[in-house]
Tab-separated table of C-alpha atoms in Angstrom:
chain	number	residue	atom	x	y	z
A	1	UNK	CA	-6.335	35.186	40.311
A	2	UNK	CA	-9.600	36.818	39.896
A	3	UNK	CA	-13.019	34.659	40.691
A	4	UNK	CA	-16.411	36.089	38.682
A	5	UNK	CA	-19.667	33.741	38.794
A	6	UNK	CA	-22.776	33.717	36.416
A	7	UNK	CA	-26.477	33.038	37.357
A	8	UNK	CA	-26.715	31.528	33.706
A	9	UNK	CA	-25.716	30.234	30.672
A	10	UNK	CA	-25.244	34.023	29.401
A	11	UNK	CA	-23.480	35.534	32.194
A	12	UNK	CA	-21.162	32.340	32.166
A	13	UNK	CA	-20.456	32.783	28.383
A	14	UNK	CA	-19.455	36.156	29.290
A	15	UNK	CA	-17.539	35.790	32.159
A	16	UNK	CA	-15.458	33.052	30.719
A	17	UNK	CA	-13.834	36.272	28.803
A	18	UNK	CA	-9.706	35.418	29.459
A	19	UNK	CA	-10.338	32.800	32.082
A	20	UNK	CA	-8.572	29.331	32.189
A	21	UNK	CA	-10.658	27.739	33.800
A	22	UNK	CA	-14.671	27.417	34.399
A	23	UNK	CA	-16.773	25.496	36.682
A	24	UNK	CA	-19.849	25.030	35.084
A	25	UNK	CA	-23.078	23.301	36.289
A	26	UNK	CA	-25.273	21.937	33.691
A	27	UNK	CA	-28.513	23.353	35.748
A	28	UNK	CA	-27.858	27.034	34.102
A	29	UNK	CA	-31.189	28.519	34.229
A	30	UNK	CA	-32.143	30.438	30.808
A	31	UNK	CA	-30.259	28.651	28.545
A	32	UNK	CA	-28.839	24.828	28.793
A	33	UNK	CA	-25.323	24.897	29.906
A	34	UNK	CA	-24.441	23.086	26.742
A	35	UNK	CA	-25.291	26.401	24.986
A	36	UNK	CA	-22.237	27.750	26.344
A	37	UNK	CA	-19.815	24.726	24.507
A	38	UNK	CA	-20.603	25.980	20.879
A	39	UNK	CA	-19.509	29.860	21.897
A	40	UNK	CA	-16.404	29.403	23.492
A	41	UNK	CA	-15.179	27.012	20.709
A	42	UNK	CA	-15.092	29.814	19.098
A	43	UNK	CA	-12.800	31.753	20.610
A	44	UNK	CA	-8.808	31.405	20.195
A	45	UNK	CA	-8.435	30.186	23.813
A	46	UNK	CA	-11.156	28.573	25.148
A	47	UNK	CA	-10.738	27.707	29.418
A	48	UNK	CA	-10.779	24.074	30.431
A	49	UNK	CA	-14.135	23.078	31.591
A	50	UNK	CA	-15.102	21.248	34.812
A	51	UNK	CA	-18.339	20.002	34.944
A	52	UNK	CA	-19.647	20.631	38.780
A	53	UNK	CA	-23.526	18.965	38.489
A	54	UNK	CA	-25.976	17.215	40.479
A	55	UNK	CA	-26.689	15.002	37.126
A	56	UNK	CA	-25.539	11.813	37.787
A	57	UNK	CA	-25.953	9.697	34.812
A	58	UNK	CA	-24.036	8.494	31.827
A	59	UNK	CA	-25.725	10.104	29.555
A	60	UNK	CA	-24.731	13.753	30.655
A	61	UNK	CA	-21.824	12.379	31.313
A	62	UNK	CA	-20.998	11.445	28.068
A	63	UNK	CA	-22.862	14.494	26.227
A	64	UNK	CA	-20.680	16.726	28.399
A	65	UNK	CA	-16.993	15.225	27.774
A	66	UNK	CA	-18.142	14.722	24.012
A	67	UNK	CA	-18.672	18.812	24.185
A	68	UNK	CA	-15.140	19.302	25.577
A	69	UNK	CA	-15.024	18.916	29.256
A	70	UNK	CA	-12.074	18.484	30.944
A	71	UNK	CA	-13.905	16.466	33.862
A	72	UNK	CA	-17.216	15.473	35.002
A	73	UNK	CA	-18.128	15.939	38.629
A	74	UNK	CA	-21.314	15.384	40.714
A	75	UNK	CA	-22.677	17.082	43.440
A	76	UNK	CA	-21.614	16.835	46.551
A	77	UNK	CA	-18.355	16.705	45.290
A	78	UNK	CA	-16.598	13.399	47.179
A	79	UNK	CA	-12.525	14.159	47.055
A	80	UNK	CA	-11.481	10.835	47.816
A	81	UNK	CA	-13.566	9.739	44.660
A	82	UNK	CA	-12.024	12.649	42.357
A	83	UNK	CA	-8.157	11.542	43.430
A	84	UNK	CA	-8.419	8.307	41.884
């Protein structure tokens, strides 16, 4: 499995090209990383979304899993938290 990373919204549209899965941190610089929601809906097979953020509050919680994400992680990530 190949591993490509984006400084922004942009590159990450563009890398998620025939990836399954993306990590994505809504801090993108250039563009919000919500940007990136609206183009790859529009392709035929989208990769699951993980949000990876420092943001923690409901709001961008919600925004983000209303968008599509699979999950919704904050920064640091805690491990015991996620396998609940």
């Amino acid at each position: 499995m190949a591993v490509t990373t984006a400084q922004d919204a942009p590159g990450a549209i563009a890398a998620a090209d025939g990836a399954e899965l993306m990590l994505l941190d809504l801090g993108l610089p250039v563009a919000a990383a919500s940007t990136c929601w609206p183009a790859l809906a529009t392709r035929p097979r989208a990769p699951t979304v993980v949000v990876v953020t420092a943001r923690d509050d409901m709001q961008s919680t919600v925004r983000a899993i209303q968008l599509g994400a699979y999950e919704y992680m904050v920064k640091p990530v805690d491990i015991d938290r996620c396998a609940t």
